[in-house]
Coordinates of C-alpha atoms in Angstrom, one line a residue:
X8 CA 43.9 29.1 -60.2
X9 CA 44.3 32.6 -61.4
X10 CA 47.0 34.7 -58.9
X11 CA 47.2 37.9 -60.7
X12 CA 49.2 40.0 -58.1
X13 CA 52.2 37.0 -58.6
X14 CA 54.9 39.5 -59.2
X15 CA 56.1 39.5 -62.9
X16 CA 60.3 38.4 -62.0
X17 CA 58.9 35.4 -59.7
X18 CA 56.4 34.4 -63.2
X19 CA 59.5 34.9 -65.6
X20 CA 61.8 33.1 -63.5
X21 CA 59.0 30.3 -63.9
X22 CA 58.8 30.8 -67.0
X23 CA 62.8 30.3 -67.8
X24 CA 62.7 26.9 -65.8
X25 CA 59.3 25.5 -67.9
X26 CA 58.4 27.4 -70.5
X27 CA 61.5 28.5 -72.4
X28 CA 63.3 25.0 -71.0
X29 CA 60.5 22.9 -72.7
X30 CA 60.2 24.7 -76.1
X31 CA 61.7 23.6 -79.3
X32 CA 64.2 26.8 -79.8
X33 CA 67.8 26.0 -80.1
X34 CA 69.9 25.3 -77.1
X35 CA 71.9 28.1 -77.5
X36 CA 68.7 30.7 -78.3
X37 CA 67.1 29.3 -75.0
X38 CA 70.5 30.4 -73.3
X39 CA 70.5 33.6 -74.7
X40 CA 66.7 34.4 -73.6
X41 CA 67.6 33.1 -70.0
X42 CA 70.3 35.5 -70.0
X43 CA 68.4 38.2 -71.0
X44 CA 65.8 37.7 -68.9
X45 CA 67.5 37.5 -65.9
X46 CA 69.6 40.5 -66.6
X47 CA 67.0 43.1 -67.8
X48 CA 64.2 41.5 -66.9
X49 CA 64.7 40.0 -63.7
X50 CA 65.7 43.2 -60.9
X51 CA 63.9 45.6 -63.5
X52 CA 61.4 47.9 -62.1
X53 CA 58.9 45.0 -63.5
X54 CA 60.6 42.4 -61.1
X55 CA 58.4 43.1 -58.6
X56 CA 55.2 44.6 -60.0
X57 CA 52.0 42.0 -59.6
X58 CA 51.2 41.0 -63.1
X59 CA 48.1 42.8 -62.9
X60 CA 49.2 45.9 -62.0
X61 CA 51.1 45.9 -65.7
X62 CA 49.5 48.0 -68.2
X63 CA 51.2 49.7 -71.6
X64 CA 52.6 52.9 -69.9
X65 CA 54.4 50.5 -67.7
X66 CA 55.8 48.4 -70.6
X67 CA 56.7 51.7 -72.1
X68 CA 58.5 53.4 -69.2
X69 CA 60.5 50.2 -69.0
X70 CA 61.6 50.5 -72.6
X71 CA 62.4 53.7 -72.4
X72 CA 64.8 53.2 -69.1
X73 CA 66.7 50.4 -71.3
X74 CA 67.4 53.0 -73.5
X75 CA 68.0 55.8 -71.0
X76 CA 71.0 52.7 -69.7
X77 CA 72.7 52.8 -73.0
X78 CA 71.1 49.9 -74.4
X79 CA 71.0 49.1 -78.2
X80 CA 68.5 48.9 -80.4
X81 CA 68.9 45.0 -81.1
X82 CA 68.7 44.5 -77.1
X83 CA 65.6 46.3 -75.9
X84 CA 63.6 44.7 -78.7
X85 CA 65.3 41.4 -77.9
X86 CA 64.7 41.8 -74.4
X87 CA 60.7 43.5 -75.5
X88 CA 59.9 39.8 -77.2
X89 CA 61.1 37.7 -74.3
X90 CA 59.3 39.5 -72.2
X91 CA 56.1 39.8 -74.6
X92 CA 56.6 35.7 -74.9
X93 CA 56.4 35.7 -70.8
X94 CA 53.1 37.9 -70.8
X95 CA 51.7 34.9 -73.6
X96 CA 52.5 32.2 -70.9
X97 CA 50.8 34.5 -68.1
X98 CA 48.2 35.0 -70.6
X99 CA 47.9 31.0 -71.4
X100 CA 48.2 29.9 -67.5
X101 CA 45.1 31.9 -66.8
X102 CA 47.5 34.5 -64.5
X103 CA 46.1 37.4 -66.1
X104 CA 43.0 37.9 -68.7
X105 CA 45.6 40.4 -71.3
X106 CA 48.9 40.7 -71.8
X107 CA 50.1 44.0 -71.5
X108 CA 53.3 43.5 -73.6
X109 CA 50.7 42.8 -76.9
X110 CA 49.5 46.0 -76.8
X111 CA 52.9 48.0 -77.3
X112 CA 54.4 48.8 -80.2
X113 CA 57.4 46.6 -81.1
X114 CA 60.8 48.6 -80.4
X115 CA 62.0 49.6 -83.8
X116 CA 65.9 48.5 -84.8
X117 CA 67.5 51.2 -86.7
X118 CA 68.5 49.6 -90.5
X119 CA 72.6 49.0 -90.6
X120 CA 74.5 48.4 -93.6
X121 CA 76.6 45.8 -93.2
X122 CA 80.2 46.4 -93.5
X123 CA 82.5 44.6 -96.1
X124 CA 86.1 45.1 -97.5
X125 CA 86.9 45.2 -101.1
X126 CA 89.0 42.3 -102.2
X127 CA 92.2 44.2 -101.9
X128 CA 91.1 45.2 -98.0
X129 CA 90.7 41.3 -97.6
X130 CA 94.3 40.6 -98.9
X131 CA 95.6 42.7 -96.5
X132 CA 93.6 41.3 -93.5
X133 CA 94.5 37.5 -94.6
X134 CA 98.1 38.9 -95.0
X135 CA 98.6 40.7 -91.9
X136 CA 97.0 37.2 -90.1
X137 CA 99.7 35.0 -91.8
X138 CA 101.4 34.6 -88.3
X139 CA 97.3 32.8 -87.2
X140 CA 96.3 29.4 -87.3
X141 CA 92.9 31.0 -87.7
X142 CA 94.3 32.8 -90.9
X143 CA 92.7 29.6 -92.9
X144 CA 89.3 30.2 -91.2
X145 CA 89.2 33.4 -92.1
X146 CA 90.1 32.6 -95.7
X147 CA 87.2 30.4 -95.6
X148 CA 84.8 32.2 -94.3
X149 CA 85.5 34.6 -97.1
X150 CA 85.5 31.8 -100.0
X151 CA 82.1 30.6 -98.6
X152 CA 80.1 33.3 -96.8
X153 CA 79.7 30.8 -94.0
X154 CA 78.8 31.9 -90.8
X155 CA 81.5 31.7 -87.9
X156 CA 79.7 29.2 -85.9
X157 CA 78.6 27.2 -88.9
X158 CA 82.3 27.2 -90.3
X159 CA 83.6 25.9 -86.7
X160 CA 80.6 23.0 -86.5
X161 CA 82.2 21.6 -89.9
X162 CA 83.2 18.1 -90.0
X163 CA 85.6 16.6 -92.1
X164 CA 82.7 14.3 -92.7
X165 CA 81.1 17.2 -93.9
X166 CA 83.3 18.4 -96.9
X167 CA 83.6 16.3 -100.2
X168 CA 86.9 17.2 -101.9
X169 CA 85.7 14.7 -105.2
X170 CA 82.7 16.8 -105.7
X171 CA 84.2 20.4 -104.1
X172 CA 80.9 20.4 -102.0
X173 CA 80.5 20.9 -98.4
X174 CA 77.4 20.2 -96.0
X175 CA 76.4 23.0 -93.4
X176 CA 74.8 21.1 -90.8
X177 CA 75.0 23.1 -87.6
X178 CA 76.4 26.1 -85.5
X179 CA 79.0 25.9 -82.9
X180 CA 78.5 28.1 -80.2
X181 CA 78.9 28.1 -76.3
X182 CA 76.1 27.0 -74.5
X183 CA 76.1 27.0 -70.8
X184 CA 79.9 27.5 -70.6
X185 CA 80.2 24.6 -73.3
X186 CA 81.0 24.2 -77.0
X187 CA 77.7 22.5 -78.5
X188 CA 77.0 22.1 -82.1
X189 CA 73.2 23.1 -82.4
X190 CA 71.1 22.6 -85.3
X191 CA 70.9 25.7 -87.9
X192 CA 69.1 28.3 -87.6
X193 CA 66.8 27.0 -89.8
X194 CA 65.8 24.5 -93.3
X195 CA 67.6 26.8 -95.0
X196 CA 70.7 27.3 -93.1
X197 CA 71.4 23.4 -93.3
X198 CA 72.4 23.1 -96.9
X199 CA 75.2 21.5 -99.3
X200 CA 77.6 24.6 -101.2
X201 CA 79.7 23.6 -104.0
X202 CA 83.4 24.8 -103.3
X203 CA 85.7 27.0 -105.3
X204 CA 88.9 26.0 -105.9
X205 CA 90.8 28.6 -103.4
X206 CA 88.2 27.4 -101.0
X207 CA 89.0 23.7 -101.9
X208 CA 93.1 24.9 -101.1
X209 CA 92.4 26.3 -98.0
X210 CA 90.4 22.8 -96.7
X211 CA 93.1 20.9 -98.0
X212 CA 95.9 23.5 -96.1
X213 CA 94.4 22.5 -92.8
X214 CA 94.2 18.9 -93.3
X215 CA 97.5 18.8 -94.0
X216 CA 98.4 21.1 -90.9
X217 CA 96.2 19.0 -88.8
X218 CA 97.7 15.6 -89.8
X219 CA 100.9 17.3 -88.3
X220 CA 99.4 18.4 -85.4
X221 CA 98.0 15.0 -84.5
X222 CA 101.7 13.0 -85.0
X223 CA 103.3 15.9 -82.7
X224 CA 100.2 15.7 -79.9
X225 CA 100.6 12.0 -79.9
X226 CA 98.3 10.3 -77.2
X227 CA 97.4 13.7 -76.4
X228 CA 95.4 14.2 -79.2
X229 CA 91.7 14.0 -79.6
X230 CA 90.0 12.9 -82.9
X231 CA 86.8 14.7 -82.6
X232 CA 86.6 15.1 -86.7
X233 CA 86.2 18.7 -86.6
X234 CA 88.3 20.5 -89.4
X235 CA 88.7 23.6 -87.4
X236 CA 90.5 22.2 -84.2
X237 CA 93.4 23.4 -81.5
X238 CA 96.5 22.1 -81.8
X239 CA 95.1 18.9 -79.5
X240 CA 92.4 18.1 -81.8
X241 CA 89.5 19.8 -80.1
X242 CA 86.9 22.3 -81.4
X243 CA 87.9 26.0 -81.7
X244 CA 86.6 28.5 -79.4
X245 CA 84.4 31.2 -81.5
X246 CA 85.8 33.8 -79.3
X247 CA 89.6 33.3 -79.7
X248 CA 88.6 33.4 -83.8
X249 CA 87.1 36.6 -83.1
X250 CA 90.1 38.0 -81.2
X251 CA 92.7 36.7 -83.5
X252 CA 90.5 38.6 -86.4
X253 CA 90.8 41.8 -84.4
X254 CA 94.7 41.4 -83.7
X255 CA 94.7 40.8 -87.8
X256 CA 92.2 43.6 -88.5
X257 CA 94.3 45.9 -86.2
X258 CA 97.4 45.2 -87.7
X259 CA 95.6 45.9 -91.2
X260 CA 94.3 49.2 -89.9
X261 CA 90.6 48.3 -90.8
X262 CA 88.0 49.6 -88.4
X263 CA 85.1 47.7 -87.3
X264 CA 85.9 44.7 -88.9
X265 CA 84.3 41.4 -87.3
X266 CA 84.0 37.9 -88.1
X267 CA 80.5 38.4 -89.5
X268 CA 82.5 41.2 -92.1
X269 CA 84.0 38.3 -94.0
X270 CA 80.7 36.6 -94.4
X271 CA 79.3 40.1 -95.8
X272 CA 82.6 40.7 -98.3
X273 CA 82.0 37.4 -99.6
X274 CA 78.2 37.9 -100.4
X275 CA 79.1 41.8 -101.4
X276 CA 81.2 40.3 -104.1
X277 CA 79.0 38.0 -105.7
X278 CA 76.5 40.5 -106.1
X279 CA 78.5 43.3 -107.3
X280 CA 80.0 40.7 -110.0
X281 CA 76.7 39.7 -111.1
X282 CA 75.3 36.6 -109.7
X283 CA 71.5 36.9 -108.7
X284 CA 70.3 38.0 -105.4
X285 CA 68.2 34.7 -105.3
X286 CA 71.4 32.7 -105.8
X287 CA 73.3 34.7 -103.0
X288 CA 70.3 34.3 -100.7
X289 CA 70.0 30.5 -100.9
X290 CA 74.5 30.3 -100.4
X291 CA 74.1 32.3 -97.2
X292 CA 71.4 29.7 -96.3
X293 CA 69.0 32.6 -95.4
X294 CA 65.5 31.9 -94.8
X295 CA 63.9 34.5 -97.4
X296 CA 65.0 36.7 -99.9
X297 CA 64.1 39.6 -98.3
X298 CA 66.5 39.3 -95.9
X299 CA 69.6 38.8 -98.4
X300 CA 67.9 42.4 -100.0
X301 CA 67.5 44.1 -96.9
X302 CA 70.8 43.5 -95.1
X303 CA 72.6 43.8 -98.9
X304 CA 70.4 46.7 -99.8
X305 CA 73.6 49.0 -100.3
X306 CA 75.0 47.3 -102.9
X307 CA 72.0 47.3 -104.6
X308 CA 73.1 50.6 -106.8
X309 CA 76.5 49.1 -107.8
X310 CA 74.0 46.0 -109.2
X311 CA 71.6 48.3 -110.7
X312 CA 74.0 50.2 -112.7
X313 CA 75.5 47.2 -114.1
X314 CA 72.4 46.1 -115.0
X315 CA 71.6 49.3 -116.8
X316 CA 74.3 49.1 -118.6
X317 CA 74.0 45.4 -119.8
X318 CA 70.5 46.5 -121.0
X319 CA 71.8 49.5 -122.9
X320 CA 74.7 47.6 -124.6
X321 CA 72.5 44.8 -125.2
X322 CA 69.8 47.0 -127.5
X323 CA 71.8 49.6 -128.8
X324 CA 69.0 52.1 -129.1
X325 CA 69.7 54.1 -132.2
X326 CA 70.7 58.1 -132.1
X327 CA 67.2 60.4 -131.2
X328 CA 66.4 61.4 -135.0
X329 CA 67.7 58.4 -136.4

């Protein structure tokens, strides 16, 4: 039965509790969407507005107010996507005939080049983190291009020292206050990676340290199977890893560095040294080569110059007039 006078906020709450919860989205995505909906939609000017009173101009004013409130482009776009999904559910449930959010062009997110470090800067960062238990995590990230959550979700069963490979099976993140391993972002994210010798040495160092800490902890030790753990065997909180990196970056006088910077640095080094874009895309676990090209477009000029130099060297064209 149609109830187009129902307040949008009330329907949004029902969407969170039913439609979102029943969806096939990852638990971390559900938590993110629910949090954004409660923060930016429920309680906003849309909250008490009847479903049948929301028009395209209503949506546009909502987006303008988010921007005036200082919300980032990416946050505004995410909120819009969630609101549009709520509108889709209202149409599906025959609460309204047309989804007003579907008639508005999605907000654009300004393209921002990925921040990356040079090999010399990476070395400086790792040296400044020598006293941190997360130094080995940082070293693995920059030697593999893993996402933070992927590295922290690694278990020893995923590492094959004989074959020098590593299986990426999931992502460690905080969901509803608990550290949880969720499935990879996509089928491409579930992958087996070859390990360089430096990466193998990092993992062997982690194993040795963990063995020492297991003996030291005694009965307090919790056998979880994770590669990166606390001194008691429990998984590492991604937020603590970020704090440690920020401290190391500050000590190394490097600005704007985050854990994803190490992933970007790995990709940039591979690309500038001639590794094909498709190979880099597969190693990073991107769902498509277009994503890799978009994120690392800043590397293209260097790669293009190298390619042209190789072409010229190979052809060795005769001088003009010869």
